[in-house]
Coordinates of C-alpha atoms in Angstrom, one line a residue:
M236 CA -19.2 19.0 -18.6
I237 CA -15.7 18.3 -17.4
K238 CA -14.0 21.4 -16.0
L239 CA -10.3 21.7 -15.4
T240 CA -8.8 24.2 -13.0
E241 CA -6.4 26.8 -14.4
T242 CA -3.4 24.8 -13.0
Q243 CA -4.7 21.6 -14.5
K244 CA -5.1 23.3 -17.8
E245 CA -1.5 24.5 -17.5
I246 CA -0.3 21.0 -16.9
C247 CA -2.2 19.6 -19.8
K248 CA -0.9 22.3 -22.2
A249 CA 2.7 22.2 -21.0
K250 CA 5.2 21.3 -23.8
D251 CA 8.3 21.2 -21.6
K252 CA 10.6 18.2 -22.0
Y253 CA 10.9 17.8 -18.2
I254 CA 7.8 18.6 -16.0
I255 CA 7.4 18.1 -12.3
V256 CA 4.1 18.6 -10.6
R257 CA 3.9 19.1 -6.8
A258 CA 0.3 18.3 -5.9
C259 CA -1.3 19.0 -2.5
P260 CA -3.8 16.5 -1.0
G261 CA -7.2 16.7 -2.7
S262 CA -5.9 18.8 -5.6
G263 CA -7.2 16.3 -8.2
K264 CA -3.9 14.7 -9.0
T265 CA -5.3 11.5 -10.3
F266 CA -7.8 13.4 -12.5
T267 CA -5.0 15.5 -13.8
V268 CA -2.8 12.5 -14.7
A269 CA -5.9 10.9 -16.5
A270 CA -6.6 14.2 -18.3
K271 CA -3.0 14.4 -19.5
M272 CA -3.0 10.8 -20.7
A273 CA -6.4 11.2 -22.4
Q274 CA -5.1 14.3 -24.2
L275 CA -2.0 12.5 -25.4
L276 CA -3.9 9.4 -26.6
K277 CA -6.5 11.4 -28.5
D278 CA -4.1 12.4 -31.2
W279 CA -1.3 9.9 -30.7
P280 CA 0.5 9.6 -34.1
Y281 CA 2.6 6.4 -33.6
S282 CA 1.6 2.7 -34.0
Y283 CA 4.6 1.1 -32.3
Q284 CA 5.5 3.7 -29.7
G285 CA 3.3 4.6 -26.7
V286 CA 2.6 6.6 -23.6
A287 CA 3.6 5.0 -20.3
V288 CA 1.7 6.1 -17.2
I289 CA 3.3 4.5 -14.1
S290 CA 2.2 4.6 -10.5
F291 CA 3.2 2.6 -7.4
T292 CA 0.2 0.5 -6.4
N293 CA -2.5 -1.4 -8.3
A294 CA -5.1 0.8 -6.6
A295 CA -3.4 4.0 -7.9
W296 CA -3.2 3.0 -11.6
E297 CA -6.7 1.4 -11.4
E298 CA -8.0 4.7 -10.2
I299 CA -6.4 6.5 -13.1
E300 CA -8.0 3.9 -15.5
K301 CA -11.4 4.4 -13.8
E302 CA -11.0 8.2 -14.3
L303 CA -10.0 7.8 -18.0
K304 CA -13.2 5.8 -18.6
K305 CA -15.6 7.9 -16.5
S306 CA -14.4 11.4 -17.3
F307 CA -12.7 11.1 -20.7
Y308 CA -14.5 8.2 -22.3
T309 CA -11.3 6.5 -23.1
N310 CA -11.4 2.8 -24.1
I311 CA -10.1 0.6 -21.4
P312 CA -8.1 -1.5 -20.7
I313 CA -5.3 0.6 -22.2
K314 CA -3.9 -1.4 -25.1
Y315 CA -0.6 -1.7 -27.0
P316 CA 1.5 0.3 -27.7
H317 CA 0.6 2.2 -24.4
F318 CA 1.2 1.1 -20.8
L319 CA -0.7 1.8 -17.6
G320 CA 0.4 0.0 -14.5
T321 CA 2.8 -0.1 -11.5
I322 CA 6.5 0.8 -11.6
D323 CA 7.3 -2.8 -10.6
S324 CA 5.3 -4.3 -13.4
F325 CA 7.0 -1.8 -15.9
I326 CA 10.4 -2.8 -14.7
N327 CA 9.6 -6.5 -14.8
Q328 CA 8.0 -6.4 -18.2
F329 CA 10.5 -4.2 -20.0
I330 CA 13.8 -4.8 -18.2
F331 CA 14.1 -7.7 -15.7
F332 CA 12.3 -10.6 -17.4
P333 CA 13.4 -10.0 -21.0
Y334 CA 17.0 -9.1 -20.1
G335 CA 17.7 -10.6 -16.7
H336 CA 19.7 -13.4 -18.2
L337 CA 22.4 -10.8 -19.1
V338 CA 23.4 -10.3 -15.5
I339 CA 22.1 -13.3 -13.5
N340 CA 23.0 -16.9 -13.7
C341 CA 20.1 -19.1 -12.6
K342 CA 19.1 -22.7 -13.5
S343 CA 15.5 -21.9 -14.4
R344 CA 13.2 -19.1 -15.5
P345 CA 13.2 -16.3 -12.9
V346 CA 10.2 -16.4 -10.6
L347 CA 9.0 -13.6 -8.3
A348 CA 8.5 -14.8 -4.7
G349 CA 7.3 -12.9 -1.7
E350 CA 5.0 -9.9 -1.6
P351 CA 3.4 -8.7 -3.8
A352 CA 3.5 -11.9 -5.8
Y353 CA 2.6 -14.2 -2.8
P354 CA 3.5 -14.4 0.9
W355 CA 6.9 -16.0 1.4
K356 CA 6.8 -19.1 3.6
T357 CA 9.5 -21.4 4.8
K358 CA 9.3 -25.0 6.0
K359 CA 10.7 -26.4 9.2
N360 CA 13.6 -28.1 7.4
D361 CA 14.6 -25.1 5.4
G362 CA 17.7 -23.2 6.4
F363 CA 17.3 -20.6 9.3
H364 CA 18.1 -17.7 7.0
N365 CA 15.6 -18.6 4.3
Q366 CA 12.9 -16.9 6.3
F367 CA 14.6 -13.5 5.6
F368 CA 14.6 -14.0 1.8
D369 CA 11.7 -11.6 1.1
K370 CA 12.9 -9.1 3.8
I371 CA 16.4 -8.4 2.4
S372 CA 17.8 -7.3 -0.9
Y373 CA 20.6 -5.0 -2.1
D374 CA 20.8 -1.2 -2.1
I375 CA 22.0 1.0 -4.8
N376 CA 25.7 0.5 -3.8
G377 CA 25.4 -3.3 -3.8
N378 CA 25.2 -3.8 -0.1
L379 CA 22.7 -6.1 1.6
S380 CA 19.8 -4.0 3.0
K381 CA 16.7 -4.7 5.0
I382 CA 13.4 -4.0 3.1
K383 CA 11.3 -5.1 6.1
K384 CA 11.9 -5.2 9.9
I385 CA 13.8 -8.3 11.0
H386 CA 15.7 -9.3 14.1
V387 CA 18.9 -10.3 12.3
S388 CA 21.6 -7.6 12.4
L389 CA 23.4 -7.3 9.1
A390 CA 26.1 -5.4 10.9
I391 CA 27.5 -8.7 12.2
Q392 CA 29.7 -10.0 9.5
S393 CA 28.8 -13.7 10.1
Q394 CA 25.1 -13.0 9.7
Y395 CA 25.9 -10.8 6.6
N396 CA 27.7 -13.7 5.0
Y397 CA 25.0 -16.3 5.9
V398 CA 22.3 -14.0 4.4
K399 CA 24.3 -13.3 1.3
N400 CA 24.9 -17.0 0.7
M401 CA 21.2 -17.6 1.2
K402 CA 20.3 -14.9 -1.4
N403 CA 22.8 -16.3 -3.9
R404 CA 21.6 -19.8 -3.5
L405 CA 17.9 -18.9 -4.0
W406 CA 18.8 -16.7 -6.9
R407 CA 20.6 -19.6 -8.6
S408 CA 17.4 -21.6 -8.2
G409 CA 15.5 -18.8 -10.0
L410 CA 13.8 -17.1 -7.0
F411 CA 13.8 -13.3 -6.7
N412 CA 11.8 -10.8 -4.6
Q413 CA 10.6 -7.6 -6.2
S414 CA 13.4 -5.6 -4.7
D415 CA 15.9 -8.1 -6.2
A416 CA 14.2 -7.6 -9.6
N417 CA 14.6 -3.8 -9.3
Y418 CA 18.3 -4.2 -8.3
F419 CA 19.1 -6.4 -11.2
A420 CA 17.1 -4.1 -13.6
M421 CA 19.4 -1.3 -12.5
K422 CA 22.5 -3.5 -13.2
I423 CA 21.1 -4.3 -16.6
I424 CA 20.6 -0.6 -17.4
D425 CA 24.1 0.1 -16.0
N426 CA 25.8 -2.6 -18.1
Y427 CA 23.7 -2.3 -21.2
P428 CA 22.8 1.4 -21.8
S429 CA 21.3 0.5 -25.2
I430 CA 18.4 -1.1 -23.3
A431 CA 17.5 2.3 -21.7
K432 CA 17.6 3.8 -25.2
L433 CA 15.2 1.1 -26.5
I434 CA 12.7 1.9 -23.7
A435 CA 13.0 5.7 -24.4
L436 CA 12.3 5.0 -28.0
R437 CA 9.4 2.6 -27.1
F438 CA 7.8 5.2 -24.8
P439 CA 8.5 8.7 -26.0
F440 CA 6.2 10.2 -23.2
I441 CA 6.4 8.8 -19.6
I442 CA 4.3 10.0 -16.7
I443 CA 5.2 8.8 -13.2
D444 CA 2.4 9.3 -10.6
E445 CA 3.2 9.2 -6.9
A446 CA 6.8 10.0 -7.8
Q447 CA 7.7 10.9 -4.2
D448 CA 7.7 7.1 -3.5
T449 CA 10.5 6.2 -5.8
S450 CA 13.5 4.5 -4.3
E451 CA 17.1 5.3 -5.2
I452 CA 17.3 2.3 -7.5
Q453 CA 14.0 3.1 -9.2
M454 CA 15.0 6.8 -9.7
K455 CA 18.4 5.7 -11.2
I456 CA 16.5 3.6 -13.7
I457 CA 14.2 6.5 -14.5
D458 CA 17.1 8.9 -14.9
A459 CA 18.9 6.4 -17.2
I460 CA 15.8 6.3 -19.5
T461 CA 15.4 10.1 -19.3
N462 CA 19.0 10.7 -20.3
S463 CA 18.7 8.3 -23.2
Q464 CA 17.0 10.8 -25.5
L465 CA 13.6 10.4 -24.0
E466 CA 11.3 13.0 -25.6
N467 CA 9.1 13.9 -22.5
I468 CA 8.7 12.9 -18.9
M469 CA 6.4 14.2 -16.2
L470 CA 6.8 13.4 -12.5
V471 CA 3.7 14.0 -10.3
G472 CA 3.7 13.7 -6.5
D473 CA 3.7 15.2 -3.0
P474 CA 6.7 14.7 -0.8
D475 CA 4.6 15.7 2.2
Q476 CA 2.7 12.4 1.6
A477 CA 5.8 10.1 1.2
I478 CA 4.7 7.5 3.7
F479 CA 6.6 4.6 2.2
E480 CA 10.2 5.5 3.3
W481 CA 10.2 2.3 5.3
N482 CA 10.0 0.5 1.9
S483 CA 13.0 2.3 0.5
A484 CA 11.1 5.3 -0.9
N485 CA 13.2 8.5 -0.9
P486 CA 11.2 11.8 -1.3
D487 CA 14.4 13.8 -1.4
L488 CA 14.9 12.6 -4.9
F489 CA 11.6 14.2 -5.9
N490 CA 12.5 17.5 -4.1
E491 CA 15.9 17.6 -5.9
K492 CA 14.1 17.5 -9.2
C493 CA 11.9 20.4 -8.2
N494 CA 15.1 22.5 -7.8
Q495 CA 17.0 21.1 -10.8
D496 CA 17.7 23.1 -13.9
G497 CA 15.7 22.2 -16.9
W498 CA 12.6 21.1 -15.0
N499 CA 9.4 23.1 -15.2
C500 CA 8.0 22.8 -11.6
I501 CA 4.2 23.4 -11.4
T502 CA 2.5 23.5 -8.0
M503 CA -1.1 22.4 -7.4
N504 CA -2.1 24.0 -4.1
E505 CA -5.9 24.1 -4.5
S506 CA -8.0 21.5 -2.7
L507 CA -11.0 20.1 -4.4
R508 CA -11.6 17.9 -1.3
S509 CA -11.5 19.6 2.1
S510 CA -13.1 22.6 3.7
Q511 CA -11.0 25.7 4.1
K512 CA -10.8 25.1 7.9
I513 CA -9.3 21.7 7.3
C514 CA -6.9 23.1 4.7
N515 CA -5.7 25.7 7.3
F516 CA -5.3 23.2 10.0
T517 CA -3.4 20.6 8.0
H518 CA -1.1 23.3 6.6
F519 CA 0.5 23.6 10.0
L520 CA 2.4 20.3 9.5
T521 CA 4.1 21.4 6.3
K522 CA 6.7 24.0 5.3
L523 CA 4.5 25.3 2.4
K524 CA 4.3 29.1 2.5
E525 CA 0.5 29.2 2.6
P526 CA -2.5 26.8 3.1
S527 CA -4.2 25.1 0.2
T528 CA -7.2 27.0 -1.1
S529 CA -10.5 25.1 -0.9
I530 CA -12.1 25.4 -4.3
N531 CA -14.7 22.6 -4.1
N532 CA -17.7 23.3 -6.4
D533 CA -19.9 22.8 -3.3
K534 CA -19.7 26.0 -1.3
N535 CA -21.1 24.1 1.7
I536 CA -17.9 22.1 1.8
V537 CA -15.6 25.1 1.2
N538 CA -17.3 27.0 4.1
F539 CA -18.1 24.1 6.4
K540 CA -18.3 25.4 9.9
F541 CA -16.6 22.6 11.9
N542 CA -13.2 23.5 13.2
P543 CA -10.8 20.5 13.4
E544 CA -10.4 19.3 17.0
I545 CA -7.7 17.6 19.0
W546 CA -9.1 15.1 21.6
E547 CA -7.4 13.3 24.4
Y548 CA -8.0 9.7 25.5
N549 CA -6.7 7.3 28.1
P550 CA -4.8 4.6 26.2
N551 CA -4.9 2.2 29.2
N552 CA -8.7 2.0 29.3
N553 CA -9.1 0.0 26.0
D554 CA -12.6 1.6 25.7
F555 CA -12.3 3.2 22.3
D556 CA -16.1 3.0 21.6
D557 CA -17.2 5.1 24.6
E558 CA -14.3 7.4 24.8
L559 CA -13.7 8.2 21.2
I560 CA -15.7 6.5 18.5
N561 CA -19.3 7.0 19.8
P562 CA -18.8 10.7 20.6
F563 CA -17.2 11.1 17.1
L564 CA -20.2 9.4 15.4
K565 CA -22.5 11.7 17.4
I566 CA -20.8 14.7 16.0
C567 CA -21.1 13.3 12.5
E568 CA -24.9 12.8 13.0
E569 CA -25.3 16.3 14.4
N570 CA -23.6 17.6 11.2
E571 CA -26.0 15.6 9.0
I572 CA -23.4 13.1 7.8
T573 CA -24.9 9.7 7.1
L574 CA -23.1 7.0 9.1
T575 CA -21.6 4.7 6.4
S576 CA -18.2 3.2 5.7
S577 CA -17.9 5.3 2.6
N578 CA -18.5 8.6 4.5
I579 CA -16.7 8.0 7.8
A580 CA -13.2 6.7 8.5
I581 CA -11.6 5.7 11.9
L582 CA -7.9 5.7 11.1
A583 CA -4.9 4.4 13.0
R584 CA -1.1 4.5 12.5
S585 CA -0.7 0.7 12.6
N586 CA -2.4 -2.6 12.5
N587 CA -1.6 -3.1 16.2
L588 CA -3.9 -0.3 17.2
I589 CA -6.6 -1.6 14.7
D590 CA -6.3 -5.0 16.5
E591 CA -6.8 -3.3 19.9
I592 CA -9.9 -1.5 18.7
I593 CA -11.4 -4.7 17.3
L594 CA -10.5 -6.7 20.4
S595 CA -11.8 -4.0 22.7
R596 CA -15.3 -4.9 21.5
Q597 CA -15.0 -8.5 22.4
D598 CA -16.3 -9.5 25.9
N599 CA -14.9 -13.0 25.7
I600 CA -11.2 -12.0 25.2
E601 CA -9.0 -10.8 27.9
I602 CA -7.0 -8.0 26.3
S603 CA -4.3 -7.9 28.9
N604 CA -3.4 -11.6 28.1
L605 CA -2.9 -10.9 24.4
P606 CA 0.2 -9.4 22.8
S607 CA -0.1 -6.1 20.9
N608 CA 0.3 -7.8 17.5
T609 CA -2.4 -10.4 18.3
L610 CA -3.7 -11.0 14.8
D611 CA -0.2 -11.6 13.4
S612 CA 0.5 -14.0 16.3
V613 CA -2.4 -16.3 15.7
W614 CA -0.9 -18.1 12.7
I615 CA 1.9 -20.7 12.4
Q616 CA 4.3 -19.8 9.7
E617 CA 4.9 -23.3 8.4
N618 CA 1.3 -24.3 7.5
F619 CA -1.4 -22.7 5.4
T620 CA -4.3 -22.5 7.9
K621 CA -4.5 -18.7 7.5
E622 CA -4.8 -18.8 3.7
L623 CA -7.3 -21.6 3.8
A624 CA -9.4 -19.9 6.5
K625 CA -9.3 -16.6 4.7
S626 CA -10.3 -18.1 1.3
K627 CA -13.5 -19.5 3.0
Y628 CA -14.1 -16.2 4.8
L629 CA -14.0 -14.4 1.5
Y630 CA -16.3 -17.0 -0.1
D631 CA -18.8 -16.5 2.7
K632 CA -18.7 -12.8 2.1
S633 CA -19.5 -13.4 -1.6
E634 CA -16.0 -12.3 -2.6
F635 CA -15.9 -15.3 -4.9
Q636 CA -13.1 -14.2 -7.3
K637 CA -10.7 -13.2 -4.5
S638 CA -11.6 -16.5 -2.6
F639 CA -10.8 -18.8 -5.5
Q640 CA -7.6 -16.8 -6.5
L641 CA -6.3 -17.3 -2.9
L642 CA -7.4 -20.9 -2.7
E643 CA -5.8 -21.8 -6.1
K644 CA -2.5 -20.3 -5.0
T645 CA -2.6 -22.0 -1.6
Y646 CA -3.6 -25.4 -3.1
I647 CA -0.8 -25.2 -5.7
S648 CA 1.7 -24.5 -2.9
L649 CA 0.4 -27.5 -0.9
L650 CA 0.3 -29.7 -3.9
S651 CA 3.8 -29.0 -5.1
N652 CA 5.2 -29.2 -1.5
T653 CA 6.8 -25.8 -1.8
P654 CA 5.9 -22.5 -0.3
V655 CA 6.7 -20.5 -3.4
Y656 CA 4.0 -19.5 -5.8
S657 CA 4.2 -17.9 -9.3
D658 CA 1.9 -17.5 -12.3
Y659 CA 4.3 -19.7 -14.3
K660 CA 4.2 -22.5 -11.7
L661 CA 0.4 -22.2 -11.5
S662 CA -0.1 -22.6 -15.2
E663 CA 2.4 -25.4 -15.4
I664 CA 0.7 -27.5 -12.7
I665 CA -2.8 -26.7 -14.0
R666 CA -1.6 -27.9 -17.4
K667 CA -0.3 -31.2 -15.9
I668 CA -3.5 -31.8 -13.9
G669 CA -5.9 -30.6 -16.6
Y670 CA -7.9 -27.3 -16.3
F671 CA -11.3 -28.9 -15.6
D672 CA -9.8 -31.5 -13.2
F673 CA -8.0 -28.7 -11.3
K674 CA -11.1 -26.5 -11.0
N675 CA -13.1 -29.6 -9.8
E676 CA -10.5 -30.2 -7.1
I677 CA -10.8 -26.6 -5.9
F678 CA -14.6 -26.8 -5.8
N679 CA -14.4 -30.1 -3.9
L680 CA -12.0 -28.5 -1.4
I681 CA -14.1 -25.5 -0.7
K682 CA -17.2 -27.7 -0.2
L683 CA -15.3 -29.4 2.7
M684 CA -14.8 -26.1 4.5
P685 CA -17.4 -25.3 7.2
K686 CA -19.1 -21.9 7.3
T687 CA -17.0 -19.2 9.0
D688 CA -19.8 -18.2 11.4
V689 CA -18.0 -20.1 14.2
S690 CA -14.7 -19.5 16.1
I691 CA -11.5 -20.3 14.3
G692 CA -10.8 -23.2 16.6
K693 CA -14.3 -24.8 16.0
W694 CA -13.8 -24.2 12.2
I695 CA -10.5 -26.0 12.2
E696 CA -12.0 -28.9 14.2
R697 CA -14.9 -29.3 11.8
F698 CA -12.7 -28.9 8.7
N699 CA -10.4 -31.6 10.0
E700 CA -13.4 -33.9 10.5
N701 CA -14.5 -33.3 6.9
L702 CA -11.0 -33.9 5.6
H703 CA -10.7 -37.2 7.4
K704 CA -14.1 -38.4 6.1
D705 CA -13.3 -37.4 2.6
G706 CA -9.7 -38.6 2.6
R707 CA -8.6 -36.9 -0.7
F708 CA -6.6 -34.0 0.8
L709 CA -5.1 -35.5 3.9
N710 CA -1.6 -35.7 2.4
Y711 CA -1.5 -32.0 1.8
I712 CA -3.4 -30.1 4.5
D713 CA -2.3 -29.8 8.1
L714 CA -4.5 -27.3 9.9
E715 CA -3.2 -25.8 13.2
I716 CA -3.3 -22.6 15.1
K717 CA -1.3 -21.3 18.1
K718 CA -2.7 -22.1 21.6
G719 CA -4.9 -19.5 23.2
Y720 CA -6.6 -18.2 20.1
H721 CA -9.2 -20.9 19.4
D722 CA -12.1 -18.7 20.5
M723 CA -11.4 -15.9 18.2
A724 CA -14.1 -15.1 15.5
F725 CA -13.3 -14.8 11.8
D726 CA -14.5 -11.2 11.8
D727 CA -11.8 -10.4 14.4
L728 CA -9.2 -12.0 12.2
F729 CA -10.1 -10.7 8.8
S730 CA -12.8 -8.0 9.0
Y731 CA -10.6 -4.9 8.7
N732 CA -9.5 -6.2 5.2
I733 CA -13.1 -6.1 4.0
I734 CA -15.8 -3.5 4.4
D735 CA -17.7 -4.5 7.6
N736 CA -21.4 -4.0 7.0
E737 CA -22.1 -4.2 10.8
I738 CA -20.2 -1.0 11.7
P739 CA -21.0 2.4 10.2
Y740 CA -17.4 3.4 9.4
N741 CA -14.3 2.3 7.7
L742 CA -11.7 1.1 10.2
S743 CA -8.3 1.2 8.6
T744 CA -4.7 2.1 8.7
I745 CA -3.5 5.4 7.2
H746 CA -1.6 3.5 4.5
K747 CA -4.7 1.8 3.2
V748 CA -6.7 4.9 2.6
K749 CA -4.0 7.1 1.0
G750 CA -5.7 8.8 -1.9
E751 CA -9.2 8.3 -0.6
T752 CA -11.8 10.8 0.5
F753 CA -14.3 10.7 3.4
E754 CA -16.8 13.2 4.8
A755 CA -15.4 12.8 8.3
V756 CA -12.2 11.3 9.8
L757 CA -11.1 10.4 13.3
L758 CA -7.4 9.7 13.4
I759 CA -6.2 7.9 16.6
L760 CA -2.5 8.1 17.5
K761 CA -1.3 5.5 20.0
K762 CA 0.8 5.7 23.0
G763 CA 4.0 3.7 22.8
S764 CA 7.4 3.9 21.0
A765 CA 6.1 6.8 18.8
G766 CA 5.1 8.8 21.9
P767 CA 8.5 10.2 22.8
M768 CA 9.3 10.6 19.0
Y769 CA 6.2 12.8 18.5
R770 CA 7.0 14.8 21.6
T771 CA 10.6 15.5 20.4
L772 CA 9.4 16.4 16.9
L773 CA 6.6 18.7 18.0
T774 CA 8.7 20.4 20.7
N775 CA 11.3 21.2 18.0
N776 CA 8.6 22.4 15.6
K777 CA 9.5 19.8 13.0
K778 CA 7.4 19.4 9.8
T779 CA 6.5 16.7 7.3
E780 CA 9.7 17.4 5.4
D781 CA 11.7 16.4 8.5
H782 CA 10.2 13.0 9.5
E783 CA 8.1 10.3 8.1
E784 CA 5.9 10.0 11.2
L785 CA 4.6 13.5 10.6
K786 CA 4.0 12.6 7.0
N787 CA 1.7 9.7 8.2
V788 CA -0.2 12.1 10.4
Y789 CA -0.5 14.5 7.5
V790 CA -1.9 11.9 5.1
G791 CA -4.5 10.9 7.8
I792 CA -5.7 14.4 8.5
T793 CA -6.0 15.4 4.8
R794 CA -8.6 12.6 4.0
P795 CA -11.9 14.4 5.2
R796 CA -14.1 16.9 3.4
K797 CA -15.9 18.3 6.5
I798 CA -15.0 16.9 9.9
L799 CA -11.6 16.2 11.3
V800 CA -10.7 15.0 14.8
L801 CA -7.2 14.0 15.9
A802 CA -7.1 11.8 19.0
V803 CA -3.9 11.6 21.1
P804 CA -3.0 10.0 24.5
S805 CA -3.9 12.2 27.4
E806 CA -0.2 12.6 28.4
D807 CA 0.5 14.1 24.9
I808 CA -2.5 16.4 24.5
D809 CA -0.7 19.6 25.7
I810 CA 2.2 19.2 23.3
W811 CA -0.1 18.6 20.3
K812 CA -2.3 21.6 21.1
Q813 CA 0.7 23.8 21.7
Y814 CA 2.3 22.7 18.4
F815 CA -0.8 23.7 16.4
S816 CA -1.4 26.9 18.3
K817 CA 2.3 27.9 18.1
T818 CA 2.4 27.1 14.4
A819 CA -0.8 29.0 13.8
Q820 CA 0.6 32.1 15.5
T821 CA 3.9 31.8 13.5
S822 CA 1.8 31.6 10.3
L823 CA -0.2 34.8 11.3
D824 CA 3.1 36.6 12.1
N825 CA 4.4 35.8 8.7
L826 CA 1.3 37.1 7.0
F827 CA 1.7 40.5 8.7
K828 CA 5.5 40.9 8.1

């Protein structure tokens, strides 16, 4: 029998026009959103108006869908007139694609290029600034803005003009990245307010999950719809977990709504995930008045005896197994936690540290001779060696659907002699070739690929031999890899994107496990540029509300049920321990005031 907490019942029963839910980690936020949607769908009276439930990643809305089916027996997929998906797909489907022609002038049907549609690539003869197309867009004020780190300074007027001309040229040809689509959707809503009214009429009840991750542009679109006689809206999120500020997310927008007149603010501060000891420890990073209360139905979790620990390690040794991972796994075994990738997570702040952990296990690679961003440095931008290699790696791991999806995209890009991919272009080329002929070419291509149980260099060598013998694909495929990386294994290059059955834990970045739960977590923080930043933040007793780096730490340490270890470079151990002990003492002092 499904049981809702009292707070979850309050949310489901709330009739307010504007509702905002601040949910702590592990409070059952996804379950609550699913419960609210299931309740609305149960007696929904309209045939042409629907409920829209919007989140920020495919993983997030798919989790809601999974909960709807498992816990509330809702028929899935969610069908018309309702919507369940990402905020980007909502904006694209209901604003940008149907109404984009009102504000943009392009020669062909708009196509999304760059992530998340498909990695943006440029060719050697493309203009220099084309490489920045997917990394730059416009902010809410119409100024060019970086959406990814690049080495071009937009403060220099000449560079600004070059980039602006590049964007305008590619827009006229019909190419837009997702941030561009959001920007133009905002312009559409600004210039044609009736479109916001149509959306408010089409979806009388809108629920926005992970609302702390909205950008200024996205929130402006949401506000325009809300103010266009929208019947009900619910925002759900946790500003302490806003770890996408690098991607234009602005958690202050969520906080402002919490304090805005007319909004019913409900706080979910009960953890269905973590032990009380973990709740007490992680609370130190926030400005919340009191820790979350552990209310897991399993009292063994609520009262689990392990106190979270802070370990030190020598970042110059590159011996993560002996110094950190093996002792951590031993503690898990001593506490009767089965060593599996679903139970145990080794987390890092960045892919660079993941690379170091992977490479530290390789006897045949000299770590000191490799740059910190090794796995990103292997590939040559202008060719498709990475995509072809990864498609075969997925195939050999029995991930057939993912393999063929990637290979089809890559082959279309090679065939059409352009690095841009879109669903529209894919269907157009398949139609010209013929569906069965196209599928046959894909099967023929993958048959020519050697197994990925060899080094990447040997794989390229064998694949090139097969291509020359066959002859059908020589005009399209040009395999190449940068010098010095030929001996790297496929598992080193791609394994952390797939569950590795050979290691008894999930090795991942913090961003990739947001929303997930493990029995035990080891979070490793790296020495480097973030070191002085952490020291300054901790010395000044800053909290998650003050800086995104502390939000990242907070997300990482709120993943486990039972065991939590935070590992920091030896030179920083004292400042971390002092921070938590000082914060703990401050919390105790406040209790007895």
